[in-house]
């Protein structure tokens, strides 16, 4: 998995899973992320084929893609 901050108060949880994620599992994942990051965040769960790595080849669980103003 990877959590990306995509905007102010917005997170995207990217998960690698075989098949359908299912709404119940997605809801549980959203609750878990909010529990760790704060209830003020909107969390979108997205199934992905691959997770991006940094330029150095490292896998990062938490990234910020939001560029303020």
mmCIF file of N, CA, C and O in Angstrom:
data_model
loop_
_atom_site.group_PDB
_atom_site.id
_atom_site.type_symbol
_atom_site.label_atom_id
_atom_site.label_comp_id
_atom_site.label_asym_id
_atom_site.label_seq_id
_atom_site.Cartn_x
_atom_site.Cartn_y
_atom_site.Cartn_z
ATOM 1 N N UNK A 1 0.830 -1.188 0.000
ATOM 2 C CA UNK A 1 0.000 0.000 0.000
ATOM 3 C C UNK A 1 0.869 1.243 0.000
ATOM 4 O O UNK A 1 2.047 1.200 0.318
ATOM 5 N N UNK A 2 0.223 2.342 -0.351
ATOM 6 C CA UNK A 2 0.878 3.646 -0.296
ATOM 7 C C UNK A 2 -0.198 4.681 -0.009
ATOM 8 O O UNK A 2 -1.293 4.613 -0.562
ATOM 9 N N UNK A 3 0.116 5.621 0.883
ATOM 10 C CA UNK A 3 -0.783 6.718 1.185
ATOM 11 C C UNK A 3 -0.168 7.986 0.603
ATOM 12 O O UNK A 3 0.986 8.307 0.882
ATOM 13 N N UNK A 4 -0.945 8.685 -0.221
ATOM 14 C CA UNK A 4 -0.472 9.924 -0.844
ATOM 15 C C UNK A 4 -1.383 11.070 -0.435
ATOM 16 O O UNK A 4 -2.607 10.940 -0.484
ATOM 17 N N UNK A 5 -0.765 12.176 -0.012
ATOM 18 C CA UNK A 5 -1.558 13.374 0.210
ATOM 19 C C UNK A 5 -1.675 14.068 -1.133
ATOM 20 O O UNK A 5 -0.680 14.474 -1.734
ATOM 21 N N UNK A 6 -2.905 14.181 -1.619
ATOM 22 C CA UNK A 6 -3.144 14.726 -2.947
ATOM 23 C C UNK A 6 -3.693 16.146 -2.917
ATOM 24 O O UNK A 6 -3.824 16.782 -3.964
ATOM 25 N N UNK A 7 -4.020 16.631 -1.730
ATOM 26 C CA UNK A 7 -4.533 17.978 -1.581
ATOM 27 C C UNK A 7 -4.701 18.286 -0.111
ATOM 28 O O UNK A 7 -4.449 17.433 0.742
ATOM 29 N N UNK A 8 -5.145 19.489 0.209
ATOM 30 C CA UNK A 8 -5.345 19.826 1.613
ATOM 31 C C UNK A 8 -6.492 18.986 2.186
ATOM 32 O O UNK A 8 -7.604 19.029 1.684
ATOM 33 N N UNK A 9 -6.178 18.167 3.170
ATOM 34 C CA UNK A 9 -7.191 17.304 3.779
ATOM 35 C C UNK A 9 -7.597 16.119 2.931
ATOM 36 O O UNK A 9 -8.600 15.475 3.211
ATOM 37 N N UNK A 10 -6.823 15.810 1.890
ATOM 38 C CA UNK A 10 -7.173 14.719 0.978
ATOM 39 C C UNK A 10 -6.051 13.691 0.905
ATOM 40 O O UNK A 10 -4.896 14.048 0.648
ATOM 41 N N UNK A 11 -6.412 12.440 1.126
ATOM 42 C CA UNK A 11 -5.464 11.339 1.021
ATOM 43 C C UNK A 11 -5.980 10.312 0.031
ATOM 44 O O UNK A 11 -7.190 10.133 -0.127
ATOM 45 N N UNK A 12 -5.055 9.655 -0.622
ATOM 46 C CA UNK A 12 -5.395 8.555 -1.515
ATOM 47 C C UNK A 12 -4.635 7.325 -1.034
ATOM 48 O O UNK A 12 -3.411 7.350 -0.941
ATOM 49 N N UNK A 13 -5.364 6.277 -0.694
ATOM 50 C CA UNK A 13 -4.769 5.012 -0.294
ATOM 51 C C UNK A 13 -4.702 4.137 -1.534
ATOM 52 O O UNK A 13 -5.725 3.777 -2.111
ATOM 53 N N UNK A 14 -3.497 3.825 -1.953
ATOM 54 C CA UNK A 14 -3.274 2.999 -3.148
ATOM 55 C C UNK A 14 -2.907 1.594 -2.699
ATOM 56 O O UNK A 14 -1.983 1.418 -1.906
ATOM 57 N N UNK A 15 -3.654 0.636 -3.190
ATOM 58 C CA UNK A 15 -3.443 -0.740 -2.748
ATOM 59 C C UNK A 15 -3.237 -1.670 -3.938
ATOM 60 O O UNK A 15 -3.845 -1.502 -4.990
ATOM 61 N N UNK A 16 -2.359 -2.634 -3.749
ATOM 62 C CA UNK A 16 -2.133 -3.690 -4.728
ATOM 63 C C UNK A 16 -2.922 -4.914 -4.274
ATOM 64 O O UNK A 16 -2.626 -5.476 -3.216
ATOM 65 N N UNK A 17 -3.946 -5.270 -5.011
ATOM 66 C CA UNK A 17 -4.738 -6.460 -4.680
ATOM 67 C C UNK A 17 -5.095 -7.197 -5.954
ATOM 68 O O UNK A 17 -5.224 -6.588 -7.022
ATOM 69 N N UNK A 18 -5.229 -8.486 -5.832
ATOM 70 C CA UNK A 18 -5.726 -9.286 -6.946
ATOM 71 C C UNK A 18 -7.247 -9.239 -6.910
ATOM 72 O O UNK A 18 -7.853 -9.452 -5.866
ATOM 73 N N UNK A 19 -7.856 -8.931 -8.026
ATOM 74 C CA UNK A 19 -9.309 -8.898 -8.089
ATOM 75 C C UNK A 19 -9.898 -7.634 -7.500
ATOM 76 O O UNK A 19 -9.214 -6.633 -7.294
ATOM 77 N N UNK A 20 -11.189 -7.712 -7.200
ATOM 78 C CA UNK A 20 -11.939 -6.563 -6.695
ATOM 79 C C UNK A 20 -11.622 -6.314 -5.231
ATOM 80 O O UNK A 20 -11.496 -7.246 -4.440
ATOM 81 N N UNK A 21 -11.511 -5.066 -4.866
ATOM 82 C CA UNK A 21 -11.230 -4.695 -3.481
ATOM 83 C C UNK A 21 -12.467 -4.853 -2.605
ATOM 84 O O UNK A 21 -12.372 -5.281 -1.466
ATOM 85 N N UNK A 22 -13.625 -4.530 -3.121
ATOM 86 C CA UNK A 22 -14.865 -4.633 -2.356
ATOM 87 C C UNK A 22 -15.096 -3.402 -1.496
ATOM 88 O O UNK A 22 -14.172 -2.883 -0.882
ATOM 89 N N UNK A 23 -16.344 -2.953 -1.445
ATOM 90 C CA UNK A 23 -16.675 -1.723 -0.719
ATOM 91 C C UNK A 23 -16.486 -1.882 0.785
ATOM 92 O O UNK A 23 -16.043 -0.951 1.455
ATOM 93 N N UNK A 24 -16.787 -3.043 1.336
ATOM 94 C CA UNK A 24 -16.616 -3.238 2.782
ATOM 95 C C UNK A 24 -15.138 -3.145 3.172
ATOM 96 O O UNK A 24 -14.784 -2.490 4.154
ATOM 97 N N UNK A 25 -14.271 -3.758 2.385
ATOM 98 C CA UNK A 25 -12.840 -3.695 2.649
ATOM 99 C C UNK A 25 -12.324 -2.272 2.471
ATOM 100 O O UNK A 25 -11.516 -1.789 3.267
ATOM 101 N N UNK A 26 -12.808 -1.572 1.450
ATOM 102 C CA UNK A 26 -12.402 -0.187 1.218
ATOM 103 C C UNK A 26 -12.832 0.694 2.390
ATOM 104 O O UNK A 26 -12.072 1.560 2.835
ATOM 105 N N UNK A 27 -14.032 0.479 2.914
ATOM 106 C CA UNK A 27 -14.518 1.263 4.053
ATOM 107 C C UNK A 27 -13.653 1.004 5.288
ATOM 108 O O UNK A 27 -13.323 1.933 6.033
ATOM 109 N N UNK A 28 -13.278 -0.245 5.510
ATOM 110 C CA UNK A 28 -12.405 -0.577 6.644
ATOM 111 C C UNK A 28 -11.038 0.079 6.477
ATOM 112 O O UNK A 28 -10.449 0.571 7.448
ATOM 113 N N UNK A 29 -10.532 0.107 5.259
ATOM 114 C CA UNK A 29 -9.238 0.738 4.989
ATOM 115 C C UNK A 29 -9.303 2.241 5.231
ATOM 116 O O UNK A 29 -8.401 2.827 5.829
ATOM 117 N N UNK A 30 -10.395 2.877 4.784
ATOM 118 C CA UNK A 30 -10.571 4.317 5.018
ATOM 119 C C UNK A 30 -10.588 4.620 6.517
ATOM 120 O O UNK A 30 -9.945 5.566 6.987
ATOM 121 N N UNK A 31 -11.291 3.801 7.279
ATOM 122 C CA UNK A 31 -11.367 3.981 8.728
ATOM 123 C C UNK A 31 -9.990 3.824 9.368
ATOM 124 O O UNK A 31 -9.613 4.608 10.243
ATOM 125 N N UNK A 32 -9.221 2.850 8.919
ATOM 126 C CA UNK A 32 -7.881 2.628 9.467
ATOM 127 C C UNK A 32 -6.957 3.807 9.171
ATOM 128 O O UNK A 32 -6.207 4.253 10.046
ATOM 129 N N UNK A 33 -7.009 4.327 7.950
ATOM 130 C CA UNK A 33 -6.156 5.459 7.584
ATOM 131 C C UNK A 33 -6.552 6.689 8.389
ATOM 132 O O UNK A 33 -5.695 7.384 8.933
ATOM 133 N N UNK A 34 -7.848 6.950 8.503
ATOM 134 C CA UNK A 34 -8.292 8.099 9.297
ATOM 135 C C UNK A 34 -7.882 7.953 10.765
ATOM 136 O O UNK A 34 -7.567 8.932 11.423
ATOM 137 N N UNK A 35 -7.884 6.729 11.273
ATOM 138 C CA UNK A 35 -7.468 6.486 12.648
ATOM 139 C C UNK A 35 -6.013 6.854 12.876
ATOM 140 O O UNK A 35 -5.641 7.328 13.946
ATOM 141 N N UNK A 36 -5.177 6.653 11.864
ATOM 142 C CA UNK A 36 -3.760 6.968 11.988
ATOM 143 C C UNK A 36 -3.398 8.378 11.583
ATOM 144 O O UNK A 36 -2.437 8.955 12.087
ATOM 145 N N UNK A 37 -4.169 8.957 10.674
ATOM 146 C CA UNK A 37 -3.819 10.268 10.120
ATOM 147 C C UNK A 37 -4.711 11.390 10.635
ATOM 148 O O UNK A 37 -4.350 12.544 10.540
ATOM 149 N N UNK A 38 -5.882 11.072 11.099
ATOM 150 C CA UNK A 38 -6.804 12.079 11.612
ATOM 151 C C UNK A 38 -8.132 12.033 10.890
ATOM 152 O O UNK A 38 -8.204 11.755 9.695
ATOM 153 N N UNK A 39 -9.179 12.283 11.652
ATOM 154 C CA UNK A 39 -10.545 12.200 11.119
ATOM 155 C C UNK A 39 -10.872 13.298 10.115
ATOM 156 O O UNK A 39 -11.849 13.207 9.396
ATOM 157 N N UNK A 40 -10.069 14.353 10.074
ATOM 158 C CA UNK A 40 -10.355 15.475 9.180
ATOM 159 C C UNK A 40 -10.022 15.183 7.718
ATOM 160 O O UNK A 40 -10.336 15.987 6.849
ATOM 161 N N UNK A 41 -9.376 14.069 7.450
ATOM 162 C CA UNK A 41 -8.971 13.746 6.084
ATOM 163 C C UNK A 41 -10.073 13.022 5.319
ATOM 164 O O UNK A 41 -10.767 12.174 5.873
ATOM 165 N N UNK A 42 -10.200 13.357 4.047
ATOM 166 C CA UNK A 42 -11.008 12.589 3.120
ATOM 167 C C UNK A 42 -10.080 11.540 2.526
ATOM 168 O O UNK A 42 -8.981 11.865 2.067
ATOM 169 N N UNK A 43 -10.508 10.277 2.544
ATOM 170 C CA UNK A 43 -9.655 9.191 2.072
ATOM 171 C C UNK A 43 -10.321 8.484 0.896
ATOM 172 O O UNK A 43 -11.434 7.982 1.014
ATOM 173 N N UNK A 44 -9.628 8.476 -0.231
ATOM 174 C CA UNK A 44 -10.078 7.726 -1.407
ATOM 175 C C UNK A 44 -9.215 6.476 -1.500
ATOM 176 O O UNK A 44 -7.995 6.541 -1.391
ATOM 177 N N UNK A 45 -9.863 5.332 -1.687
ATOM 178 C CA UNK A 45 -9.138 4.072 -1.833
ATOM 179 C C UNK A 45 -9.119 3.720 -3.314
ATOM 180 O O UNK A 45 -10.162 3.717 -3.980
ATOM 181 N N UNK A 46 -7.918 3.426 -3.819
ATOM 182 C CA UNK A 46 -7.777 3.128 -5.248
ATOM 183 C C UNK A 46 -6.913 1.885 -5.437
ATOM 184 O O UNK A 46 -5.805 1.800 -4.892
ATOM 185 N N UNK A 47 -7.422 0.955 -6.187
ATOM 186 C CA UNK A 47 -6.664 -0.248 -6.550
ATOM 187 C C UNK A 47 -5.717 0.121 -7.685
ATOM 188 O O UNK A 47 -6.125 0.768 -8.652
ATOM 189 N N UNK A 48 -4.452 -0.268 -7.552
ATOM 190 C CA UNK A 48 -3.450 0.060 -8.563
ATOM 191 C C UNK A 48 -2.712 -1.198 -9.004
ATOM 192 O O UNK A 48 -2.695 -2.209 -8.293
ATOM 193 N N UNK A 49 -2.117 -1.129 -10.171
ATOM 194 C CA UNK A 49 -1.338 -2.247 -10.714
ATOM 195 C C UNK A 49 0.089 -2.258 -10.177
ATOM 196 O O UNK A 49 0.716 -3.303 -10.095
ATOM 197 N N UNK A 50 0.599 -1.067 -9.836
ATOM 198 C CA UNK A 50 1.963 -0.946 -9.323
ATOM 199 C C UNK A 50 2.051 0.301 -8.467
ATOM 200 O O UNK A 50 1.253 1.226 -8.609
ATOM 201 N N UNK A 51 3.027 0.313 -7.562
ATOM 202 C CA UNK A 51 3.276 1.475 -6.720
ATOM 203 C C UNK A 51 4.565 2.145 -7.179
ATOM 204 O O UNK A 51 5.569 1.464 -7.380
ATOM 205 N N UNK A 52 4.519 3.468 -7.339
ATOM 206 C CA UNK A 52 5.726 4.168 -7.809
ATOM 207 C C UNK A 52 6.835 4.142 -6.761
ATOM 208 O O UNK A 52 6.578 4.068 -5.565
ATOM 209 N N UNK A 53 8.043 4.191 -7.235
ATOM 210 C CA UNK A 53 9.207 4.259 -6.356
ATOM 211 C C UNK A 53 9.894 5.607 -6.546
ATOM 212 O O UNK A 53 9.708 6.270 -7.565
ATOM 213 N N UNK A 54 10.686 5.989 -5.578
ATOM 214 C CA UNK A 54 11.412 7.261 -5.664
ATOM 215 C C UNK A 54 12.491 7.156 -6.738
ATOM 216 O O UNK A 54 12.785 6.069 -7.249
ATOM 217 N N UNK A 55 13.121 8.282 -7.039
ATOM 218 C CA UNK A 55 14.202 8.281 -8.037
ATOM 219 C C UNK A 55 15.334 7.359 -7.630
ATOM 220 O O UNK A 55 16.018 6.794 -8.475
ATOM 221 N N UNK A 56 15.532 7.192 -6.327
ATOM 222 C CA UNK A 56 16.574 6.298 -5.821
ATOM 223 C C UNK A 56 16.152 4.842 -5.780
ATOM 224 O O UNK A 56 16.913 3.980 -5.356
ATOM 225 N N UNK A 57 14.903 4.549 -6.211
ATOM 226 C CA UNK A 57 14.422 3.181 -6.259
ATOM 227 C C UNK A 57 13.759 2.697 -4.980
ATOM 228 O O UNK A 57 13.361 1.547 -4.890
ATOM 229 N N UNK A 58 13.610 3.590 -3.994
ATOM 230 C CA UNK A 58 12.998 3.198 -2.732
ATOM 231 C C UNK A 58 11.483 3.229 -2.826
ATOM 232 O O UNK A 58 10.897 4.078 -3.503
ATOM 233 N N UNK A 59 10.871 2.310 -2.104
ATOM 234 C CA UNK A 59 9.428 2.291 -1.963
ATOM 235 C C UNK A 59 9.067 3.178 -0.776
ATOM 236 O O UNK A 59 9.650 3.052 0.294
ATOM 237 N N UNK A 60 8.131 4.086 -0.964
ATOM 238 C CA UNK A 60 7.724 4.992 0.100
ATOM 239 C C UNK A 60 6.258 4.750 0.442
ATOM 240 O O UNK A 60 5.402 4.828 -0.423
ATOM 241 N N UNK A 61 5.975 4.451 1.724
ATOM 242 C CA UNK A 61 4.603 4.198 2.153
ATOM 243 C C UNK A 61 3.778 5.479 2.208
ATOM 244 O O UNK A 61 2.573 5.437 2.013
ATOM 245 N N UNK A 62 4.430 6.608 2.513
ATOM 246 C CA UNK A 62 3.734 7.886 2.638
ATOM 247 C C UNK A 62 4.429 8.927 1.764
ATOM 248 O O UNK A 62 5.625 9.137 1.908
ATOM 249 N N UNK A 63 3.644 9.543 0.864
ATOM 250 C CA UNK A 63 4.205 10.565 -0.006
ATOM 251 C C UNK A 63 3.260 11.770 -0.059
ATOM 252 O O UNK A 63 2.066 11.651 0.213
ATOM 253 N N UNK A 64 3.807 12.907 -0.403
ATOM 254 C CA UNK A 64 3.010 14.109 -0.580
ATOM 255 C C UNK A 64 3.119 14.552 -2.036
ATOM 256 O O UNK A 64 4.211 14.838 -2.515
ATOM 257 N N UNK A 65 1.991 14.583 -2.704
ATOM 258 C CA UNK A 65 1.949 15.031 -4.098
ATOM 259 C C UNK A 65 1.322 16.414 -4.216
ATOM 260 O O UNK A 65 1.235 16.954 -5.296
ATOM 261 N N UNK A 66 0.876 16.957 -3.111
ATOM 262 C CA UNK A 66 0.204 18.239 -3.100
ATOM 263 C C UNK A 66 1.224 19.363 -3.049
ATOM 264 O O UNK A 66 2.131 19.361 -2.239
ATOM 265 N N UNK A 67 1.073 20.302 -3.935
ATOM 266 C CA UNK A 67 1.932 21.486 -4.002
ATOM 267 C C UNK A 67 1.064 22.702 -3.674
ATOM 268 O O UNK A 67 0.272 23.122 -4.512
ATOM 269 N N UNK A 68 1.179 23.266 -2.464
ATOM 270 C CA UNK A 68 0.337 24.408 -2.118
ATOM 271 C C UNK A 68 0.587 25.610 -3.028
ATOM 272 O O UNK A 68 1.719 25.837 -3.452
ATOM 273 N N UNK A 69 -0.488 26.328 -3.319
ATOM 274 C CA UNK A 69 -0.548 27.560 -3.958
ATOM 275 C C UNK A 69 0.203 28.022 -5.059
ATOM 276 O O UNK A 69 0.357 28.855 -5.715
#
